[in-house]
mmCIF file of C-alpha atoms in Angstrom:
data_model
loop_
_atom_site.group_PDB
_atom_site.id
_atom_site.type_symbol
_atom_site.label_atom_id
_atom_site.label_comp_id
_atom_site.label_asym_id
_atom_site.label_seq_id
_atom_site.Cartn_x
_atom_site.Cartn_y
_atom_site.Cartn_z
ATOM 1 C CA MET A 1 5.029 -17.924 18.738
ATOM 2 C CA GLN A 2 8.577 -17.088 17.861
ATOM 3 C CA ARG A 3 9.534 -14.326 15.456
ATOM 4 C CA SER A 4 10.461 -16.880 12.811
ATOM 5 C CA LEU A 5 6.864 -18.158 12.832
ATOM 6 C CA LEU A 6 5.581 -14.638 12.423
ATOM 7 C CA ARG A 7 7.833 -14.112 9.420
ATOM 8 C CA ARG A 8 6.507 -17.272 7.815
ATOM 9 C CA SER A 9 2.995 -15.855 8.156
ATOM 10 C CA LEU A 10 4.003 -12.454 6.834
ATOM 11 C CA VAL A 11 5.869 -13.496 3.688
ATOM 12 C CA SER A 12 5.504 -16.082 0.926
ATOM 13 C CA THR A 13 8.332 -18.309 -0.229
ATOM 14 C CA ALA A 14 8.462 -16.405 -3.501
ATOM 15 C CA VAL A 15 8.354 -12.816 -2.259
ATOM 16 C CA ALA A 16 9.407 -11.147 0.978
ATOM 17 C CA ALA A 17 6.712 -8.742 1.997
ATOM 18 C CA THR A 18 4.626 -7.562 5.084
ATOM 19 C CA GLY A 19 -18.978 0.799 10.788
ATOM 20 C CA VAL A 20 -17.301 0.223 7.148
ATOM 21 C CA LEU A 21 -19.114 -0.812 4.002
ATOM 22 C CA LEU A 22 -17.207 -3.506 2.111
ATOM 23 C CA ALA A 23 -17.618 -3.374 -1.657
ATOM 24 C CA VAL A 24 -17.960 -6.613 -3.602
ATOM 25 C CA GLN A 25 -15.409 -7.643 -6.212
ATOM 26 C CA ALA A 26 -15.668 -5.330 -9.207
ATOM 27 C CA PRO A 27 -15.642 -6.822 -12.699
ATOM 28 C CA ALA A 28 -12.157 -7.104 -14.132
ATOM 29 C CA PRO A 29 -11.361 -4.174 -16.456
ATOM 30 C CA ALA A 30 -10.963 -5.100 -20.086
ATOM 31 C CA ALA A 31 -7.419 -5.889 -21.123
ATOM 32 C CA GLN A 32 -5.576 -3.136 -22.912
ATOM 33 C CA ALA A 33 -5.054 -3.620 -26.606
ATOM 34 C CA ALA A 34 -1.511 -4.478 -27.617
ATOM 35 C CA GLY A 35 0.565 -1.332 -27.958
ATOM 36 C CA SER A 36 -2.073 0.908 -26.349
ATOM 37 C CA SER A 37 -1.322 3.262 -23.487
ATOM 38 C CA THR A 38 -3.422 4.386 -20.547
ATOM 39 C CA PHE A 39 -0.808 6.923 -19.436
ATOM 40 C CA ARG A 40 -1.829 10.496 -20.215
ATOM 41 C CA SER A 41 -0.558 13.995 -19.634
ATOM 42 C CA GLY A 42 -2.408 14.245 -16.326
ATOM 43 C CA SER A 43 -1.133 10.938 -14.934
ATOM 44 C CA ASN A 44 0.883 11.203 -11.736
ATOM 45 C CA PRO A 45 4.134 9.482 -10.795
ATOM 46 C CA VAL A 46 3.524 6.392 -8.668
ATOM 47 C CA LEU A 47 5.348 5.830 -5.377
ATOM 48 C CA PHE A 48 5.221 2.186 -4.245
ATOM 49 C CA VAL A 49 5.527 1.503 -0.496
ATOM 50 C CA HIS A 50 6.275 -2.115 0.464
ATOM 51 C CA GLY A 51 5.377 -3.848 3.703
ATOM 52 C CA TYR A 52 7.021 -5.637 6.619
ATOM 53 C CA THR A 53 10.222 -7.546 5.646
ATOM 54 C CA GLY A 54 9.848 -6.359 2.039
ATOM 55 C CA ASP A 55 11.735 -4.066 -0.316
ATOM 56 C CA GLY A 56 11.182 -2.207 -3.559
ATOM 57 C CA SER A 57 11.612 -5.344 -5.661
ATOM 58 C CA ASN A 58 8.265 -6.602 -4.373
ATOM 59 C CA TRP A 59 6.716 -4.264 -6.933
ATOM 60 C CA ASN A 60 8.566 -5.576 -10.003
ATOM 61 C CA THR A 61 5.482 -7.208 -11.515
ATOM 62 C CA MET A 62 3.130 -4.295 -10.907
ATOM 63 C CA ALA A 63 5.679 -1.689 -12.017
ATOM 64 C CA SER A 64 6.294 -3.691 -15.191
ATOM 65 C CA ARG A 65 2.576 -3.659 -15.926
ATOM 66 C CA PHE A 66 2.454 0.108 -15.427
ATOM 67 C CA GLY A 67 5.398 0.392 -17.804
ATOM 68 C CA ASN A 68 3.616 -1.721 -20.394
ATOM 69 C CA ASP A 69 0.641 0.613 -20.061
ATOM 70 C CA GLY A 70 2.765 3.646 -20.889
ATOM 71 C CA TRP A 71 4.141 4.947 -17.576
ATOM 72 C CA PRO A 72 7.760 6.095 -18.034
ATOM 73 C CA SER A 73 10.281 4.503 -15.685
ATOM 74 C CA SER A 74 10.946 7.885 -14.059
ATOM 75 C CA TYR A 75 7.291 7.853 -12.912
ATOM 76 C CA LEU A 76 7.565 4.467 -11.164
ATOM 77 C CA ASP A 77 9.369 4.721 -7.811
ATOM 78 C CA GLN A 78 9.932 1.326 -6.151
ATOM 79 C CA TRP A 79 11.080 2.811 -2.872
ATOM 80 C CA THR A 80 12.897 0.774 -0.187
ATOM 81 C CA TYR A 81 13.085 1.698 3.502
ATOM 82 C CA ASP A 82 14.130 0.107 6.812
ATOM 83 C CA TRP A 83 11.071 -1.896 7.853
ATOM 84 C CA HIS A 84 12.328 -2.443 11.429
ATOM 85 C CA GLN A 85 11.825 1.197 12.444
ATOM 86 C CA SER A 86 8.671 2.932 13.601
ATOM 87 C CA ASN A 87 6.169 3.686 10.872
ATOM 88 C CA ALA A 88 6.316 7.302 12.020
ATOM 89 C CA THR A 89 10.033 7.398 11.167
ATOM 90 C CA THR A 90 9.333 5.792 7.812
ATOM 91 C CA ALA A 91 6.675 8.438 7.180
ATOM 92 C CA GLN A 92 9.260 11.187 7.620
ATOM 93 C CA GLN A 93 11.523 9.481 5.088
ATOM 94 C CA LEU A 94 8.549 8.982 2.796
ATOM 95 C CA SER A 95 7.920 12.720 2.907
ATOM 96 C CA ALA A 96 11.432 13.347 1.616
ATOM 97 C CA GLU A 97 10.992 10.710 -1.084
ATOM 98 C CA VAL A 98 7.757 12.306 -2.289
ATOM 99 C CA ASP A 99 9.531 15.664 -2.580
ATOM 100 C CA ARG A 100 12.390 14.023 -4.474
ATOM 101 C CA LEU A 101 9.993 12.332 -6.895
ATOM 102 C CA LEU A 102 8.051 15.541 -7.520
ATOM 103 C CA ALA A 103 11.259 17.452 -8.217
ATOM 104 C CA ALA A 104 12.561 14.733 -10.538
ATOM 105 C CA THR A 105 9.376 14.538 -12.613
ATOM 106 C CA GLY A 106 8.071 18.101 -12.420
ATOM 107 C CA ALA A 107 4.708 16.761 -11.258
ATOM 108 C CA THR A 108 2.616 18.529 -8.647
ATOM 109 C CA ARG A 109 1.225 15.418 -6.945
ATOM 110 C CA VAL A 110 2.000 11.713 -6.682
ATOM 111 C CA ASP A 111 -0.109 8.579 -6.315
ATOM 112 C CA ILE A 112 0.846 6.160 -3.535
ATOM 113 C CA VAL A 113 0.320 2.411 -3.889
ATOM 114 C CA SER A 114 1.066 0.566 -0.650
ATOM 115 C CA HIS A 115 1.088 -3.059 0.452
ATOM 116 C CA SER A 116 0.454 -4.320 3.964
ATOM 117 C CA MET A 117 2.369 -2.279 6.578
ATOM 118 C CA GLY A 118 3.299 0.267 3.901
ATOM 119 C CA GLY A 119 -0.212 1.601 4.266
ATOM 120 C CA LEU A 120 0.462 2.709 7.834
ATOM 121 C CA SER A 121 3.513 4.891 7.223
ATOM 122 C CA SER A 122 1.891 6.438 4.158
ATOM 123 C CA ARG A 123 -1.313 7.159 6.079
ATOM 124 C CA TYR A 124 0.766 8.749 8.849
ATOM 125 C CA TYR A 125 2.399 10.939 6.220
ATOM 126 C CA LEU A 126 -0.970 12.011 4.841
ATOM 127 C CA LYS A 127 -2.473 12.744 8.250
ATOM 128 C CA ASN A 128 0.421 14.198 10.237
ATOM 129 C CA LEU A 129 3.064 15.475 7.805
ATOM 130 C CA ALA A 130 0.966 17.546 5.376
ATOM 131 C CA GLY A 131 1.156 14.798 2.768
ATOM 132 C CA ALA A 132 -2.459 15.177 1.675
ATOM 133 C CA ALA A 133 -1.513 18.297 -0.289
ATOM 134 C CA LYS A 134 0.992 16.323 -2.385
ATOM 135 C CA VAL A 135 -0.929 13.091 -2.986
ATOM 136 C CA ASP A 136 -3.804 12.642 -5.427
ATOM 137 C CA ALA A 137 -4.687 8.971 -4.846
ATOM 138 C CA TRP A 138 -3.716 6.493 -2.126
ATOM 139 C CA VAL A 139 -4.088 2.722 -2.384
ATOM 140 C CA SER A 140 -3.817 0.094 0.359
ATOM 141 C CA LEU A 141 -3.454 -3.551 -0.716
ATOM 142 C CA GLY A 142 -3.999 -5.774 2.305
ATOM 143 C CA GLY A 143 -3.150 -3.072 4.819
ATOM 144 C CA PRO A 144 -3.467 -3.743 8.581
ATOM 145 C CA ASN A 145 -5.256 -0.447 8.978
ATOM 146 C CA HIS A 146 -6.989 -1.560 12.173
ATOM 147 C CA GLY A 147 -4.390 -4.094 13.253
ATOM 148 C CA THR A 148 -3.743 -7.807 12.781
ATOM 149 C CA ASP A 149 -3.346 -10.649 15.264
ATOM 150 C CA SER A 150 -0.390 -11.994 13.266
ATOM 151 C CA ALA A 151 1.669 -9.190 14.831
ATOM 152 C CA ASN A 152 1.037 -10.293 18.410
ATOM 153 C CA SER A 153 4.402 -11.999 18.917
ATOM 154 C CA CYS A 154 6.740 -9.756 16.950
ATOM 155 C CA LEU A 155 9.419 -7.531 18.436
ATOM 156 C CA ASP A 156 10.267 -4.934 15.772
ATOM 157 C CA THR A 157 8.864 -1.502 16.569
ATOM 158 C CA SER A 158 7.131 -1.359 13.205
ATOM 159 C CA CYS A 159 5.438 -4.695 13.747
ATOM 160 C CA THR A 160 4.260 -4.018 17.293
ATOM 161 C CA GLU A 161 2.544 -0.936 15.875
ATOM 162 C CA MET A 162 0.446 -3.307 13.739
ATOM 163 C CA ARG A 163 -1.082 -4.998 16.775
ATOM 164 C CA ILE A 164 -4.812 -4.552 17.270
ATOM 165 C CA GLY A 165 -5.335 -1.760 19.795
ATOM 166 C CA SER A 166 -1.790 -0.374 19.570
ATOM 167 C CA GLY A 167 -1.296 3.249 20.517
ATOM 168 C CA PHE A 168 0.043 3.965 17.045
ATOM 169 C CA LEU A 169 -3.128 2.682 15.359
ATOM 170 C CA ALA A 170 -5.416 4.342 17.903
ATOM 171 C CA ALA A 171 -3.894 7.713 17.057
ATOM 172 C CA LEU A 172 -3.786 7.036 13.317
ATOM 173 C CA ASN A 173 -7.455 6.044 13.203
ATOM 174 C CA SER A 174 -8.740 8.778 15.494
ATOM 175 C CA GLY A 175 -11.089 11.265 13.888
ATOM 176 C CA ASP A 176 -11.205 11.139 10.096
ATOM 177 C CA GLU A 177 -9.670 7.927 8.727
ATOM 178 C CA THR A 178 -9.339 9.460 5.247
ATOM 179 C CA PRO A 179 -8.339 13.099 5.741
ATOM 180 C CA GLY A 180 -7.946 15.724 3.061
ATOM 181 C CA SER A 181 -8.977 15.630 -0.594
ATOM 182 C CA VAL A 182 -6.942 12.497 -1.372
ATOM 183 C CA ARG A 183 -8.839 9.709 -3.149
ATOM 184 C CA TYR A 184 -8.523 6.670 -0.876
ATOM 185 C CA ALA A 185 -9.023 3.034 -1.899
ATOM 186 C CA THR A 186 -8.363 -0.324 -0.270
ATOM 187 C CA TRP A 187 -8.360 -3.900 -1.540
ATOM 188 C CA TRP A 188 -8.756 -6.879 0.799
ATOM 189 C CA SER A 189 -8.895 -10.633 0.263
ATOM 190 C CA PRO A 190 -11.047 -13.128 2.189
ATOM 191 C CA CYS A 191 -8.132 -15.590 1.821
ATOM 192 C CA ASP A 192 -5.442 -13.297 3.265
ATOM 193 C CA THR A 193 -4.108 -15.201 6.289
ATOM 194 C CA VAL A 194 -1.736 -12.396 7.356
ATOM 195 C CA ILE A 195 -4.328 -9.690 7.973
ATOM 196 C CA ASN A 196 -6.709 -10.945 10.649
ATOM 197 C CA PRO A 197 -9.497 -9.990 10.797
ATOM 198 C CA ASP A 198 -10.231 -9.179 7.155
ATOM 199 C CA SER A 199 -12.239 -6.175 8.324
ATOM 200 C CA SER A 200 -8.977 -4.508 9.366
ATOM 201 C CA VAL A 201 -8.262 -3.311 5.830
ATOM 202 C CA PRO A 202 -11.248 -1.111 4.823
ATOM 203 C CA LEU A 203 -11.336 2.511 5.897
ATOM 204 C CA SER A 204 -14.287 4.783 6.488
ATOM 205 C CA GLY A 205 -14.457 7.202 3.555
ATOM 206 C CA ALA A 206 -12.453 4.999 1.167
ATOM 207 C CA ALA A 207 -13.537 2.892 -1.792
ATOM 208 C CA ASN A 208 -13.168 -0.602 -0.292
ATOM 209 C CA THR A 209 -13.016 -3.597 -2.631
ATOM 210 C CA GLN A 210 -13.048 -7.305 -1.900
ATOM 211 C CA THR A 211 -10.821 -9.310 -4.236
ATOM 212 C CA ALA A 212 -10.995 -12.921 -5.335
ATOM 213 C CA CYS A 213 -9.401 -15.552 -3.078
ATOM 214 C CA LEU A 214 -5.835 -14.176 -3.068
ATOM 215 C CA SER A 215 -2.937 -14.633 -0.669
ATOM 216 C CA HIS A 216 -1.359 -11.641 1.040
ATOM 217 C CA THR A 217 1.440 -11.340 -1.517
ATOM 218 C CA ASP A 218 -0.837 -12.151 -4.466
ATOM 219 C CA LEU A 219 -2.456 -8.770 -3.862
ATOM 220 C CA PHE A 220 0.443 -6.995 -5.578
ATOM 221 C CA MET A 221 0.902 -9.706 -8.215
ATOM 222 C CA ASP A 222 -2.685 -10.214 -9.409
ATOM 223 C CA ALA A 223 -3.553 -8.812 -12.853
ATOM 224 C CA THR A 224 -7.101 -7.853 -11.919
ATOM 225 C CA VAL A 225 -6.043 -5.967 -8.801
ATOM 226 C CA TYR A 226 -3.414 -4.204 -10.898
ATOM 227 C CA ALA A 227 -5.933 -3.103 -13.519
ATOM 228 C CA GLN A 228 -8.360 -1.858 -10.868
ATOM 229 C CA THR A 229 -5.565 0.008 -9.081
ATOM 230 C CA ARG A 230 -4.342 1.560 -12.340
ATOM 231 C CA ASP A 231 -7.808 2.742 -13.293
ATOM 232 C CA MET A 232 -8.506 4.112 -9.825
ATOM 233 C CA ILE A 233 -5.357 6.239 -9.601
ATOM 234 C CA ASN A 234 -5.590 7.343 -13.233
ATOM 235 C CA ARG A 235 -9.055 8.908 -13.047
#
């Protein structure tokens, strides 16, 4: 399969993107009353990490929902990075971005919300670059945490690292999959045709939630997944 076919499986036409117990779909949280705010003094800034072929604009819908729920724009960082490079390189840049966000907001920790491949660089940061001390909650939406067969024919370094059995994933998943005191959570869809198998997403030690029948990119657009993510990071 040529790289162009891989890209068609990794992105939608509307948005460019990228032993575990699986929890069943949780009931949708009640909608917030008009004009109400869930943001509070203890809420952390949110750093969004997009996936393969994506950029920060992938998060426009979710960031807008956070804004409507009271998060100031300075607390919503729709970060963009070079998705061709190794996820280890991205993790080093992510470390600098976390420090920048903490300095800009005066917060002591951030929450990370990742989609697809963005979960790998952010996990590398937590495990290998002392990121666990600066992150309160970490979210993976459709992350290839144990690899995906849709990456078998790609050539970018970042994408080859998503292959099942890659050296990058073997090292990342060795030992504790959820190190430190960070609160880890994943969401996976039985209708996600990019992450194969579905069981790739959940992590041992995380809160793992099955969604409704959503596409890969719907995971960061869906209102229910948003509300569950918001409530998880804002505990």
